[in-house]
C-alpha positions as MATLAB code, in Angstrom:
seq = 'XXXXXXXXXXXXXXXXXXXXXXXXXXXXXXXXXXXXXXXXXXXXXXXXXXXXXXXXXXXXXXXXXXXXXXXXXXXXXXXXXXXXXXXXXXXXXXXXXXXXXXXXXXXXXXXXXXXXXXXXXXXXXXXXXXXXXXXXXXXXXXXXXXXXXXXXXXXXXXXXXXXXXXXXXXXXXXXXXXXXXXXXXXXXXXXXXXXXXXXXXXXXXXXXXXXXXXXXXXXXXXXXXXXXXXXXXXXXXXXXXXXXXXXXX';
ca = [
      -5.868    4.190    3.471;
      -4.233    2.146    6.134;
      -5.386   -1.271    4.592;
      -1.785   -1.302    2.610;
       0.199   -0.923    6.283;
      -1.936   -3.385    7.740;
      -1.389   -5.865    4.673;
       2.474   -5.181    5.036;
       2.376   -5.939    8.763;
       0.627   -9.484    7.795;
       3.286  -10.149    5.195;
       6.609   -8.937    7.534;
       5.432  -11.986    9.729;
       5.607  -14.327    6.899;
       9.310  -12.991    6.116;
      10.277  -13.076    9.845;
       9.298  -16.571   10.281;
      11.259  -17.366    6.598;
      14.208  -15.712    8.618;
      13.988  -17.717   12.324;
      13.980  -20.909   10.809;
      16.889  -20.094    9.026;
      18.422  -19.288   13.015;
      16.874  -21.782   15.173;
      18.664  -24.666   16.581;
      17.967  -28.188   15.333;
      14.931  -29.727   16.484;
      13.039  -26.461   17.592;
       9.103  -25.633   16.249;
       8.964  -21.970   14.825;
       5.012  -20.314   14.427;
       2.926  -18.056   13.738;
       0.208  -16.220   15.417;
       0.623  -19.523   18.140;
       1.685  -18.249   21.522;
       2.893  -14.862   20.028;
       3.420  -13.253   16.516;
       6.573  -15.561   15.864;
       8.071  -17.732   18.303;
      10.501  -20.779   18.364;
      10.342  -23.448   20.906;
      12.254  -26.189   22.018;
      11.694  -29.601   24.054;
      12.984  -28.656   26.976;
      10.847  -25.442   27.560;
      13.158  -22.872   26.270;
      11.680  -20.273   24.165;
      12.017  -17.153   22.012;
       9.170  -14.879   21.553;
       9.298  -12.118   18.758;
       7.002   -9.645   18.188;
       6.998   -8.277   14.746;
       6.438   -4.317   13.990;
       6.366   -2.739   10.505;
       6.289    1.282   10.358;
       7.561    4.045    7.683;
       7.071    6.787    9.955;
       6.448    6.181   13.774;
       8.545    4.774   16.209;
       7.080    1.634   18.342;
       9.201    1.609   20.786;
       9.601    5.149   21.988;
       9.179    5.932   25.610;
       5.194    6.395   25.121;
       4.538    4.387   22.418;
       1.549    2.355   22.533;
       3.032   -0.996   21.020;
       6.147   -1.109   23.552;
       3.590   -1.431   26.444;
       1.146   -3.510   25.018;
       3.995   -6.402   23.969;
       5.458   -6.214   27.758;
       2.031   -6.492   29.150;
       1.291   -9.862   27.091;
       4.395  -11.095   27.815;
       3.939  -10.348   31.514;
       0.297  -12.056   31.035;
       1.949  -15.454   29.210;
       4.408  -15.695   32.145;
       1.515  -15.184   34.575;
      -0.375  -17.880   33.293;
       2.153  -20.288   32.924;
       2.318  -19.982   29.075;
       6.273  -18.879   29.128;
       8.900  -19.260   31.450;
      10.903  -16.040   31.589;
      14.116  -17.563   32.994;
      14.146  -19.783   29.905;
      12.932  -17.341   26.918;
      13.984  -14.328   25.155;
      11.596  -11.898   23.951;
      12.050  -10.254   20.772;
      10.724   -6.927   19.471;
      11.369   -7.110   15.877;
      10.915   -3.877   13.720;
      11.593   -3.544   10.121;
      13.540   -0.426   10.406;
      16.005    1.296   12.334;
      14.356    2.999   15.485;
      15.584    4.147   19.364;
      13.751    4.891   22.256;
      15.535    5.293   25.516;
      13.553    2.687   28.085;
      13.334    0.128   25.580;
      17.146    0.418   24.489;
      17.780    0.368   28.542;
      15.604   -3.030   29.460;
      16.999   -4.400   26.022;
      21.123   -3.460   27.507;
      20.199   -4.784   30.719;
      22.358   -8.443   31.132;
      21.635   -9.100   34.481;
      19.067   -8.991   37.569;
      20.271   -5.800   39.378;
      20.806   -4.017   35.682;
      17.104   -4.876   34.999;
      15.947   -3.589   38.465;
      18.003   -0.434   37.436;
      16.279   -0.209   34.382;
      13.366   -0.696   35.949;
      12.931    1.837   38.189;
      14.358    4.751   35.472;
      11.501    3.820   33.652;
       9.163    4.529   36.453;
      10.744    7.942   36.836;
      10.899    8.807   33.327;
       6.950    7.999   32.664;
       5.589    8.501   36.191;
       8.081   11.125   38.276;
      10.341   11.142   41.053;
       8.253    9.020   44.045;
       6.723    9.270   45.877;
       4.652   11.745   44.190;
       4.395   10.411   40.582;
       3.132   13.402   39.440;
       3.545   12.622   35.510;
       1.497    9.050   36.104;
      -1.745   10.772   35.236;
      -0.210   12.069   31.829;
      -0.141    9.097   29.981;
      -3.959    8.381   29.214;
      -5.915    5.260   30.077;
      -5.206    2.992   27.425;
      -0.859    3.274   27.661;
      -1.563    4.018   31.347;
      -3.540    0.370   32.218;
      -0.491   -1.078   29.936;
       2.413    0.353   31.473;
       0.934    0.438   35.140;
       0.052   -3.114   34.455;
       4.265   -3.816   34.258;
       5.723   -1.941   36.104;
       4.048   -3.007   39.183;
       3.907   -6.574   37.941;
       5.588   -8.979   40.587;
       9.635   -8.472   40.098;
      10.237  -12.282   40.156;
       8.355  -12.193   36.615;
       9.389   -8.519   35.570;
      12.837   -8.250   35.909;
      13.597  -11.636   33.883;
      11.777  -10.164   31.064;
      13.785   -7.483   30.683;
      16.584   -9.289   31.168;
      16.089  -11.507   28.291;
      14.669   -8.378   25.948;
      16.537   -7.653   23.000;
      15.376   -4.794   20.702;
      15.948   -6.138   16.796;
      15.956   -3.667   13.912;
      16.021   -4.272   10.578;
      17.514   -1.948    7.555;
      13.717   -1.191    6.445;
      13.131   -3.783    3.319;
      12.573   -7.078    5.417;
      13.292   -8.476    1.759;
      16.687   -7.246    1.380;
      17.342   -8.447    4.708;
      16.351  -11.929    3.797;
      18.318  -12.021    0.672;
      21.093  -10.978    2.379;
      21.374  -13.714    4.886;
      20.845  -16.496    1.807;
      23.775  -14.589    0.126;
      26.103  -15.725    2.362;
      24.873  -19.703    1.786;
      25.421  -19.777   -1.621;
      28.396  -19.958   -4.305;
      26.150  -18.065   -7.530;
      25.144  -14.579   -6.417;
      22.527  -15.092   -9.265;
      20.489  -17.649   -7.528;
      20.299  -15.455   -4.124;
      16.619  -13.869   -5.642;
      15.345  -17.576   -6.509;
      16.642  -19.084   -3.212;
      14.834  -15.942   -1.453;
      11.366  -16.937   -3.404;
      11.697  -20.324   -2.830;
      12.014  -20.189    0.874;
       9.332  -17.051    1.320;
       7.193  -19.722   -0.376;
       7.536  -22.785    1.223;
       7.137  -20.925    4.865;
       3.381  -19.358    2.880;
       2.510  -22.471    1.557;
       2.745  -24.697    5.265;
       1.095  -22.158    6.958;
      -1.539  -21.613    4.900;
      -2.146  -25.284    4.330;
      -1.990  -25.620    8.668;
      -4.644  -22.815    9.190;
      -6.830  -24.092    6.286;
      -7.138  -27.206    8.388;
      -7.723  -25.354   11.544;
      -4.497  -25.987   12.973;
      -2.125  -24.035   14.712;
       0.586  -22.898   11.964;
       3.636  -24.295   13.623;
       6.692  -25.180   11.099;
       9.565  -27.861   11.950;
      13.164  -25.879   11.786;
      14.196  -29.256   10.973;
      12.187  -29.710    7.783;
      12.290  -26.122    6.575;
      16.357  -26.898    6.698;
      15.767  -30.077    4.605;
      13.865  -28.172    1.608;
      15.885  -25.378    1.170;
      19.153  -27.355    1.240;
      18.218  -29.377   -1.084;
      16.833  -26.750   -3.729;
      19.896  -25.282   -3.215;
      22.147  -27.958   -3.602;
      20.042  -28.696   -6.742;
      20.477  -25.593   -8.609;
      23.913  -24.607   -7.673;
      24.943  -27.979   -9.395;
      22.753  -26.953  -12.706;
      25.060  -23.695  -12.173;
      28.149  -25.862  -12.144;
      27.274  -28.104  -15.140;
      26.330  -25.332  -16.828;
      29.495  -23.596  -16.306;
      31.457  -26.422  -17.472;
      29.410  -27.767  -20.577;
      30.774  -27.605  -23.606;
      29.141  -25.482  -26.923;
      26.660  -28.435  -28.004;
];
């Protein structure tokens, strides 16, 4: 029963990734499952990290929730071991629907050091209680307890970047429509949006597939994802155009 979930999870990454090389800046790497779910990466060591969360019913990034605590941990872990460097990256949670949750919407409003040391310490008190008594700490159960313990008390010179650069990204809840949306607005035939869509969902399945068939990590050039889909679109919006103007034979 949850192997459909699981299965649309897997696919939203594909979809993502269709979508961030459609935003990254010229000569960035976007990939997947390589240093995070999704992330793009440029030569000089900037970075955006995105994790990707599909739900119909629960909310990932809820005060409690499980999946909030677990992605700052990691991120807290890649910084740690050199892997990211916070001043340079953003970090992405990416969910496929609309969803709110009062810690994460703080650390993802936060702009600046001091707001993210703000932010920081009203999540302490919400999950763990006015100090110095933290009587709510031993509420939250071992798993999300090691996680958010893990963070909070991380060193600040790591911690408070993060949430600095933490933006929460929602999506209208068809990761499709979304897609197809954004292509829209490139080109002239509304009619050729759903072909466009199918075309670029494809090439991004296609390259990584063929990259972890091979054993390699699937990492996609922005560059050369660009080049493709231009061209297919510049070649059937001028099949549009001759067609429009063709005479009865």
């Amino acid at each position: 029963s949850t192997a459909p979930g699981q299965a649309l999870g897997y696919g939203l990454q594909y979809t993502r990734l269709a979508m961030l090389l459609m935003d990254a800046p010229e000569g960035t790497s976007c990939s997947l499952e390589v240093i995070d779910d999704l992330a793009v990466q440029a030569d000089d060591d900037s970075s955006r990290l995105v994790q990707v969360k599909s739900t119909h019913t629960g909310n990932p990034i809820s005060d409690r929730a499980l999946p909030l605590w677990k992605t700052l941990h990691n991120w807290l872990r890649l910084a740690q071991n050199n892997n990211v460097i916070p001043d340079r990256a953003r970090f992405e949670l990416y969910i496929s629907k609309q969803c709110a949750g009062t810690i994460a919407d703080a650390f993802s409003r936060a702009g600046s050091i001091e707001e993210a040391r703000i932010a920081l310490q009203a999540a302490k008190d919400t999950l763990w209680g006015a100090p110095p008594e933290h009587l709510k700490k031993g509420s939250l159960g071992s798993e999300l307890g090691q996680h958010v313990t893990t963070f909070l008390e991380g060193p600040e010179k790591l911690v408070l970047p993060i949430i600095m650069h933490f933006k929460v990204e929602c999506g209208s809840g068809s990761p499709q429509s979304d897609l197809q949306e954004k292509i829209r607005r490139l080109v002239l035939s509304p009619k050729n949006v759903l072909d466009i869509t199918d075309k670029a969902c494809g090439w991004v399945k296609r390259n990584v597939d063929t990259q972890l068939e091979q054993q390699l990590p699937a990492v996609l050039a922005t560059d050369d994802f660009r080049r493709e889909l231009l061209g297919y679109i510049q070649r059937i919006e001028r099949s549009a155009i001759l067609r429009s103007i063709a005479p009865p034979p």
